Amino acid sequence: MSTNTIDARMLGKMFLAGARNLEAKKEWINELNVFPVPDGDTGTNMTLTIMSAAAEVGKIENPTMELLAKAISSGSLRGARGNSGVILSQLLRGFTKVISSETELTASVLAAAMEKGVETAYKAVMKPKDGTILTVAKEAAAKASQLADSTEDLQPFLEEILACAEDTLKRTPDMLPVLKEAGVVDSGGQGYVEVLRGALDAFMGKEVADNVEIPSAAPKFSSMPAQEETDIRFGYCTEFIVLLENPLSSSQVQEFKDYLSSMGDSLVVVADDELVKIHVHTNDPGMALQKGLSYGQLSRIKVDNMREEHQEKLFKDAEKQAAEAKKAAEKEIEKEVGFISVSAGEGIKEIFQELGVDYLIEGGQTMNPSTEDMLNAIEKVPAKTIYILPNNKNIILAANQAQEMTKDKQIVVIPTKTIPQGITAIFNHVPENSVEENTHIMMEHMDQVKTGLITYAVRDTKIDHKEIHQDDIIGLGDEGLLAVGQNIEQAALDSLEALVEGSSELISVYYGEQVEEEKAQDLLSSIEEKFPDCDVELNYGGQPIYYYILSVE
């Protein structure tokens, strides 16, 4: 028996099933990343986007097409994160424009809605590329239009649309050479296919839960959570190196580990034939050091009182809260110009604050702020004109979407793709200039900045004809791969070799949370020696994921 229409209740179930299926596959989709770095976030962004809409749909007790359309469109627009999430929200937005006035959906209505979704999404992207989620959605919509003329039975209609989307997805590596070289299909396209597959499952009778919770947007990287002092069981963070008199056998290394484990936690022991590096939290650093002396000489000894540091942090936090409370209590006077910037890392936050940023949104790789986050920030900045610095190419579309949704303030999105571009842009803002003049100047100087990012590979792959293996250190530039190696500082130097030109004047280095200051100072000296014609500055960035962020101007 054929089914020729879909009512509002069934559409709601199909949408929730599509969202759930995407959520179930998000980590796998995250791994479909061209560059093998620990920042794959397409699955997370698309999931958070659609789950924001699903949460609104789940609240509707008696669904109508109009209510569903409003919930899906508004929820996805405000929850949109990253380029893939914004594109998905635009596909849904266009789709809902067509269905909102209907009482039931037929094949022809579904086809028209899919076509409108594709049209809306393409308008949101400045330079659409073949081989992306847009291509998969476009081909699926074209198939729907073709089938709508010849069938009214929705089961084969939906099955063939899904098959078309899957076939297009398989061909995305042939459309984008970078996908083919990396051996992956387009991650956004895969996410779109999973939404379609889940929707079809529900149409075929597979039950899905009506209650929807939005998954956490927490990044994969995180600092240690704040603790009460009584929670700090072992008070001294102890680090040292043992310069071995004789190589340790595997049993001796294990004996050393067992001894240290018995007196503390957070233990890391790395040993080779010449030295052993130790990190342990303990209440008796002397005993740990004494044990190390039994194997050889000690070097690089570092002992920090974590309870003392915790007390200092609590004091600083209290001071900060008091200052914020005082500021909130004061009547805010609207000013002419304000700034919103996206950043990650305590050092980078401080730099933006010193440059006059009014509101900082924590985010970046693996944690792309949503359109809702942007709108909330805009509301909190008392300025007639607000500049937004996304500082990540995957956040620009969300910022643009927030700009379109804001009616009572002038929003200017400076399309900064990296932290150094954002710093340069705001540095070159001149209060006396008009908005138009400043926008032109900021973008002009932004375009003169070249950026390098030093991180590590999470899997084997091949990029730009270079073999990359898991755990290799890699340098990424604005256009692609800069360096591959085994040493972090050498990869930074090799990346700068590719970035620095005869006209380059300034090299800025921002070292991350995983880099010791001593290592960063050594790199600074090497850079000054290698590039004597450039001024070189070193800053603590504290950023996760990237050992170093390099900037060349």
XYZ file of C-alpha atoms in Angstrom:
553
model
C 0.000 0.000 0.000
C 1.483 3.317 -1.075
C 1.806 6.418 1.123
C 1.377 9.660 -0.786
C 1.446 12.285 1.979
C 3.305 13.192 5.157
C 1.441 14.990 7.929
C 2.948 17.302 10.547
C 3.281 14.614 13.222
C 5.156 12.282 10.860
C 7.400 15.134 9.654
C 8.288 15.912 13.266
C 9.262 12.280 13.853
C 11.319 12.218 10.660
C 13.168 15.395 11.611
C 13.978 14.116 15.097
C 15.162 10.798 13.673
C 17.431 12.596 11.224
C 18.874 14.667 14.059
C 19.413 11.577 16.225
C 21.137 9.675 13.440
C 23.479 12.592 12.812
C 24.263 12.798 16.516
C 25.070 9.079 16.621
C 27.570 9.461 13.750
C 29.120 12.802 14.752
C 32.506 11.482 15.961
C 32.936 9.403 12.823
C 32.074 12.450 10.713
C 34.574 14.530 12.727
C 37.304 12.152 11.574
C 36.511 12.795 7.892
C 38.907 15.723 7.981
C 41.225 16.563 5.090
C 44.010 17.719 7.368
C 44.863 15.072 9.993
C 44.922 17.537 12.873
C 43.005 17.372 16.174
C 40.393 19.903 15.090
C 37.873 17.911 13.067
C 34.537 19.338 14.129
C 32.084 19.080 11.229
C 30.046 16.351 12.913
C 29.914 18.273 16.175
C 28.931 21.534 14.475
C 26.180 19.956 12.400
C 24.876 18.010 15.408
C 24.719 21.066 17.665
C 22.983 22.977 14.889
C 20.275 20.427 14.191
C 19.838 19.527 17.873
C 19.107 23.162 18.641
C 16.199 22.880 16.199
C 15.260 19.408 17.430
C 14.945 20.733 20.972
C 12.379 23.268 19.722
C 10.512 20.608 17.747
C 10.437 18.353 20.807
C 8.532 21.024 22.753
C 5.575 21.032 20.334
C 2.703 18.943 21.701
C 0.281 19.337 18.782
C 2.401 19.887 15.698
C 1.294 21.764 12.610
C 3.420 22.472 9.560
C 3.581 26.135 10.529
C 4.767 25.388 14.079
C 7.311 22.823 12.863
C 8.632 25.185 10.205
C 9.109 27.969 12.740
C 10.807 25.675 15.258
C 13.162 24.106 12.705
C 14.090 27.396 11.046
C 14.545 29.475 14.203
C 16.231 26.719 16.205
C 18.751 25.843 13.508
C 19.539 29.465 12.641
C 20.291 30.432 16.236
C 22.140 27.200 16.983
C 24.217 27.190 13.787
C 27.928 26.535 14.363
C 30.741 26.418 11.857
C 30.416 26.581 8.095
C 28.795 23.162 7.884
C 26.271 24.057 10.578
C 25.386 27.365 8.956
C 24.917 25.694 5.569
C 22.708 23.027 7.171
C 20.653 25.753 8.864
C 20.173 27.500 5.519
C 19.103 24.250 3.844
C 16.512 23.839 6.605
C 15.500 27.486 6.438
C 14.722 27.313 2.732
C 12.951 23.977 3.157
C 10.658 25.359 5.861
C 9.700 28.400 3.796
C 7.909 26.100 1.364
C 6.284 23.703 3.832
C 5.045 26.274 6.377
C 1.811 26.988 4.493
C 1.003 23.315 3.784
C -1.122 20.884 5.781
C 0.379 17.751 4.187
C 3.523 17.147 2.163
C 3.453 15.404 -1.217
C 6.345 14.451 -3.451
C 6.003 17.685 -5.414
C 5.953 19.817 -2.244
C 9.006 17.997 -0.842
C 10.849 18.499 -4.126
C 10.037 22.228 -4.156
C 11.114 22.540 -0.518
C 14.434 20.816 -1.171
C 15.084 23.052 -4.170
C 14.354 26.146 -2.063
C 16.699 24.872 0.637
C 19.534 24.495 -1.859
C 18.862 27.943 -3.333
C 18.930 29.526 0.133
C 22.129 27.708 1.166
C 24.007 28.641 -1.998
C 23.228 32.314 -1.378
C 24.829 32.102 2.070
C 28.197 30.939 0.707
C 30.355 33.476 -1.088
C 32.312 30.978 -3.200
C 30.490 27.628 -3.362
C 32.644 24.628 -4.279
C 31.733 21.402 -5.988
C 32.293 18.318 -3.865
C 30.809 19.689 -0.643
C 27.543 19.380 1.285
C 26.084 21.895 -1.173
C 26.715 19.534 -4.076
C 25.181 16.577 -2.263
C 22.095 18.623 -1.361
C 21.807 20.044 -4.880
C 21.936 16.634 -6.556
C 19.439 15.199 -4.061
C 17.054 18.105 -4.721
C 17.408 17.693 -8.484
C 16.604 13.994 -8.124
C 13.533 14.876 -6.037
C 12.272 17.255 -8.749
C 12.810 14.606 -11.406
C 10.986 11.908 -9.416
C 8.098 14.177 -8.401
C 6.925 14.248 -12.024
C 6.634 10.470 -12.216
C 5.668 9.133 -8.772
C 3.369 9.955 -5.882
C 4.391 7.026 -3.668
C 6.735 8.518 -1.079
C 8.589 5.336 -0.112
C 10.426 4.831 -3.432
C 10.616 8.625 -3.783
C 12.530 9.030 -0.504
C 14.618 5.892 -1.045
C 15.851 7.099 -4.437
C 16.658 10.564 -3.049
C 18.808 8.973 -0.349
C 20.493 6.713 -2.922
C 21.258 9.755 -5.075
C 22.737 11.619 -2.107
C 24.882 8.607 -1.196
C 26.109 8.252 -4.781
C 26.963 11.972 -4.968
C 28.795 11.734 -1.667
C 30.932 8.868 -2.998
C 31.889 11.066 -5.961
C 32.954 14.092 -3.888
C 36.638 13.007 -3.932
C 36.511 13.171 -7.736
C 35.267 16.767 -7.510
C 37.730 17.971 -4.861
C 41.285 16.647 -5.369
C 42.187 17.434 -1.754
C 39.540 14.919 -0.621
C 40.888 12.280 -2.962
C 44.462 12.742 -1.794
C 43.381 12.508 1.851
C 41.233 9.444 1.092
C 37.984 10.839 2.548
C 34.572 11.960 1.337
C 33.222 15.401 2.218
C 32.358 15.445 5.914
C 29.496 17.928 5.555
C 27.998 15.858 2.768
C 28.244 12.779 4.975
C 26.384 14.608 7.724
C 23.608 15.582 5.315
C 23.268 11.973 4.154
C 22.934 10.806 7.773
C 20.077 13.262 8.329
C 18.278 11.910 5.243
C 18.915 8.320 6.300
C 17.495 8.888 9.776
C 14.423 10.630 8.357
C 13.774 7.709 6.003
C 14.102 5.236 8.886
C 11.357 7.079 10.775
C 9.147 7.189 7.687
C 9.559 3.416 7.374
C 8.347 2.929 10.945
C 11.457 3.027 13.110
C 10.570 4.695 16.420
C 12.631 7.597 17.772
C 12.554 9.303 21.140
C 10.564 12.531 21.229
C 12.599 14.056 24.046
C 15.716 15.800 22.794
C 18.635 17.169 24.773
C 21.178 19.430 23.135
C 24.607 17.785 23.458
C 27.353 19.683 25.199
C 29.311 22.160 23.112
C 32.367 21.652 25.279
C 35.620 21.433 23.298
C 37.729 18.311 23.119
C 40.462 20.261 24.843
C 39.927 21.464 28.390
C 41.801 22.828 31.355
C 41.688 21.196 34.779
C 38.334 21.992 36.363
C 38.277 24.323 39.321
C 38.481 22.386 42.579
C 38.037 23.140 46.235
C 41.302 23.025 48.127
C 40.223 19.886 49.967
C 39.953 18.117 46.588
C 43.698 18.550 45.947
C 44.850 15.249 47.406
C 48.494 15.613 46.380
C 49.771 19.156 46.755
C 53.053 19.335 44.842
C 53.404 19.133 41.067
C 56.866 17.599 40.730
C 58.842 17.369 37.505
C 62.440 16.325 36.950
C 64.772 14.478 34.616
C 67.116 11.671 35.649
C 70.353 11.547 33.630
C 70.946 7.808 33.757
C 74.270 6.303 34.719
C 73.158 3.056 33.037
C 70.129 2.263 30.865
C 67.155 0.971 32.838
C 65.638 -2.387 32.069
C 61.894 -2.610 31.521
C 61.502 -4.128 34.984
C 63.445 -1.237 36.555
C 61.271 1.308 34.736
C 58.181 -0.484 36.005
C 59.616 -0.548 39.544
C 60.214 3.224 39.332
C 56.637 3.792 38.095
C 55.177 1.587 40.856
C 57.138 3.491 43.516
C 55.954 6.876 42.259
C 52.372 5.620 41.846
C 52.342 4.580 45.483
C 53.017 8.144 46.616
C 51.014 10.251 44.167
C 48.951 10.509 41.002
C 48.945 12.188 37.560
C 52.066 10.147 36.857
C 53.929 10.382 33.567
C 57.240 8.533 33.113
C 59.071 8.640 29.788
C 62.319 6.682 29.576
C 65.025 5.984 27.016
C 68.620 4.732 27.288
C 70.002 8.069 28.502
C 67.350 9.730 30.616
C 63.986 9.428 32.345
C 61.506 12.316 32.453
C 59.063 12.306 35.363
C 55.888 14.209 36.176
C 53.990 13.347 39.365
C 51.624 14.979 41.859
C 52.741 14.031 45.374
C 52.834 15.233 48.964
C 56.543 14.381 49.329
C 58.634 15.634 46.376
C 61.829 14.805 48.297
C 61.102 11.085 48.258
C 60.463 11.177 44.509
C 63.736 13.041 43.933
C 65.631 10.700 46.269
C 64.408 7.698 44.309
C 65.473 9.359 41.067
C 68.980 9.908 42.488
C 69.383 6.161 42.877
C 69.399 5.906 39.076
C 71.552 8.907 38.162
C 71.937 12.677 38.322
C 68.921 15.000 38.453
C 68.192 17.843 36.038
C 65.375 20.323 35.282
C 63.851 20.006 38.758
C 60.550 21.888 39.098
C 58.244 21.693 42.149
C 55.044 23.784 42.332
C 52.723 24.044 45.324
C 49.319 23.449 43.735
C 47.397 24.372 46.884
C 49.148 27.748 46.992
C 48.461 28.264 43.299
C 44.845 27.275 43.859
C 44.469 29.817 46.674
C 45.962 32.490 44.445
C 43.574 31.553 41.670
C 40.594 31.747 44.037
C 41.742 35.193 45.132
C 42.134 36.379 41.553
C 38.763 34.921 40.613
C 37.148 36.785 43.505
C 38.786 40.031 42.412
C 37.626 39.462 38.857
C 34.060 38.728 39.949
C 34.001 41.862 42.105
C 35.222 43.986 39.198
C 32.632 42.477 36.878
C 29.886 43.048 39.431
C 30.932 46.684 39.804
C 30.923 47.136 36.044
C 27.486 45.535 35.743
C 26.146 47.801 38.503
C 27.250 50.906 36.680
C 24.891 52.282 34.103
C 26.320 51.444 30.715
C 26.469 54.337 28.311
C 26.164 53.446 24.664
C 29.324 54.274 22.754
C 29.963 54.652 19.058
C 32.106 51.563 18.391
C 32.562 48.201 20.093
C 34.453 44.980 19.346
C 33.655 41.288 19.684
C 36.401 38.744 19.130
C 36.613 34.957 19.193
C 39.690 33.569 20.921
C 41.074 30.604 22.839
C 43.900 30.728 25.349
C 44.442 33.023 28.342
C 47.350 34.862 26.765
C 45.496 35.578 23.546
C 42.454 36.763 25.519
C 44.631 39.255 27.398
C 46.105 40.558 24.146
C 42.650 41.208 22.681
C 41.497 42.855 25.913
C 44.519 45.160 25.895
C 43.674 46.114 22.306
C 40.175 47.188 23.340
C 37.917 44.203 22.655
C 34.664 44.601 24.622
C 33.468 41.007 24.572
C 35.439 37.804 24.054
C 33.729 34.614 22.898
C 35.706 31.530 23.826
C 36.070 29.307 20.814
C 38.068 28.326 17.770
C 38.929 24.878 16.505
C 36.709 22.090 17.879
C 34.559 24.715 19.576
C 32.949 26.985 17.004
C 30.593 29.553 18.572
C 26.999 29.470 17.377
C 24.963 32.253 15.830
C 23.183 32.406 19.188
C 26.525 33.022 20.935
C 27.188 35.891 18.532
C 23.731 37.384 19.110
C 24.173 37.206 22.889
C 27.540 38.953 22.622
C 26.064 41.676 20.408
C 23.331 42.298 22.975
C 25.923 42.752 25.747
C 28.091 45.300 23.927
C 26.616 48.818 24.358
C 27.732 50.257 21.029
C 26.012 51.615 17.931
C 28.510 49.900 15.634
C 30.097 46.568 16.532
C 32.978 44.914 14.716
C 33.106 41.102 14.938
C 36.443 39.324 14.509
C 35.729 35.582 13.956
C 39.439 34.671 13.732
C 38.602 31.328 12.157
C 37.318 30.601 8.660
C 34.801 28.158 10.114
C 33.148 30.890 12.219
C 32.701 33.604 9.588
C 29.356 32.318 8.294
C 27.893 32.220 11.814
C 29.033 35.811 12.326
C 27.461 36.831 9.002
C 24.228 35.143 10.024
C 24.206 37.059 13.328
C 24.806 40.252 11.380
C 21.743 39.608 9.220
C 19.595 38.844 12.263
C 20.563 42.046 14.139
C 18.355 45.042 13.373
C 19.062 47.623 16.108
C 22.856 47.896 15.729
C 25.270 48.189 12.840
C 27.306 44.974 12.702
C 30.508 44.793 10.677
C 32.085 41.372 10.222
C 35.806 41.591 9.479
C 36.404 38.126 7.947
C 39.549 37.287 9.906
C 40.498 33.638 9.469
C 43.224 33.419 12.111
C 44.112 34.910 15.484
C 47.022 36.946 14.026
C 44.693 38.437 11.412
C 42.294 39.472 14.166
C 45.066 41.082 16.226
C 46.347 42.989 13.209
C 42.842 44.105 12.208
C 41.947 45.654 15.562
C 45.441 47.100 15.968
C 44.882 49.119 12.790
C 41.482 50.484 13.783
C 41.585 54.297 14.004
C 38.834 55.830 16.194
C 38.783 59.051 14.171
C 38.018 57.258 10.896
C 34.556 56.432 9.600
C 33.216 52.885 9.758
C 33.748 52.510 6.021
C 37.345 53.758 6.210
C 38.189 51.527 9.159
C 36.597 48.483 7.531
C 38.727 49.020 4.428
C 41.926 49.615 6.419
C 41.396 46.664 8.774
C 40.716 44.272 5.910
C 43.658 45.610 3.919
C 46.098 45.008 6.788
C 44.465 41.681 7.629
C 45.195 40.435 4.122
C 48.906 41.160 4.591
C 49.181 38.676 7.461
C 50.393 35.142 6.788
C 49.755 32.532 9.475
C 51.339 29.218 10.385
C 49.897 26.717 12.873
C 52.070 24.019 14.450
C 50.244 20.916 15.681
C 50.349 17.129 15.357
C 48.785 14.583 13.004
C 46.058 12.309 14.347
C 46.206 9.801 11.490
C 48.200 8.743 8.434
C 47.416 10.551 5.195
C 48.926 12.280 2.184
C 48.662 16.016 1.483
C 50.361 18.025 -1.251
C 52.185 14.839 -2.259
C 53.746 14.570 1.217
C 53.371 11.492 3.378
C 52.106 12.230 6.885
C 52.057 9.676 9.678
C 50.160 9.706 12.944
C 51.904 11.817 15.616
C 54.053 13.657 13.058
C 54.483 17.368 13.787
C 52.970 19.443 10.990
C 52.829 23.100 10.044
C 49.668 24.390 8.370
C 49.491 27.653 6.447
C 46.689 29.735 4.996
C 46.722 27.696 1.798
C 47.845 24.263 2.961
C 50.714 22.240 4.351
C 53.936 24.074 5.254
C 56.055 21.465 7.016
C 56.158 17.876 8.269
C 58.641 16.566 10.810
C 59.303 15.046 14.202
C 60.376 18.123 16.162
C 58.000 20.931 17.165
C 60.489 23.792 17.024
C 62.028 22.577 13.752
C 58.572 22.383 12.184
C 58.033 26.002 13.268
C 61.303 27.071 11.643
C 60.508 25.154 8.462
C 57.067 26.759 8.337
C 58.550 30.225 8.711
C 60.981 29.411 5.910
C 57.946 28.976 3.661
C 56.154 32.083 4.972
C 58.911 34.713 5.180
C 59.648 36.727 2.035
C 62.096 39.505 1.249
C 59.503 42.138 2.120
C 58.574 40.537 5.471
C 59.244 42.799 8.449
C 57.658 41.251 11.540
C 57.433 37.693 12.884
C 55.142 37.118 15.846
C 55.131 33.843 17.793
C 52.361 32.787 20.189
C 53.236 29.681 22.216
C 50.494 27.371 23.454
C 49.511 25.804 26.750
C 51.592 22.686 26.087
C 54.846 24.564 25.429
C 57.338 25.432 28.156
C 58.517 29.048 28.138
C 62.136 27.900 27.967
C 61.425 26.016 24.737
C 59.668 29.067 23.317
C 62.635 31.296 24.209
C 64.979 28.868 22.463
C 62.785 29.021 19.357
C 62.821 32.821 19.517
C 66.632 32.816 19.464
C 66.670 30.439 16.487
C 64.209 32.608 14.574
C 66.221 35.780 15.247
C 69.344 34.037 13.997
C 67.642 32.582 10.911
C 65.763 35.774 9.933
C 67.993 38.693 10.993
C 66.146 41.213 8.808
C 62.853 40.714 10.639
C 61.730 41.974 14.011
C 60.656 39.007 16.125
C 58.316 39.069 19.115
C 57.285 36.266 21.436
C 53.945 36.149 23.257
C 52.291 33.651 25.562
C 49.078 32.583 23.831
C 48.062 29.658 26.001
C 46.054 28.242 23.108
C 45.106 24.550 22.991
C 45.732 22.229 20.013
C 48.456 24.385 18.445
C 51.939 24.348 19.958
C 52.712 27.578 18.143
C 50.757 30.147 16.155
C 53.109 31.989 13.797
C 52.435 35.324 12.135
C 54.421 36.983 9.362
C 53.774 40.525 8.158
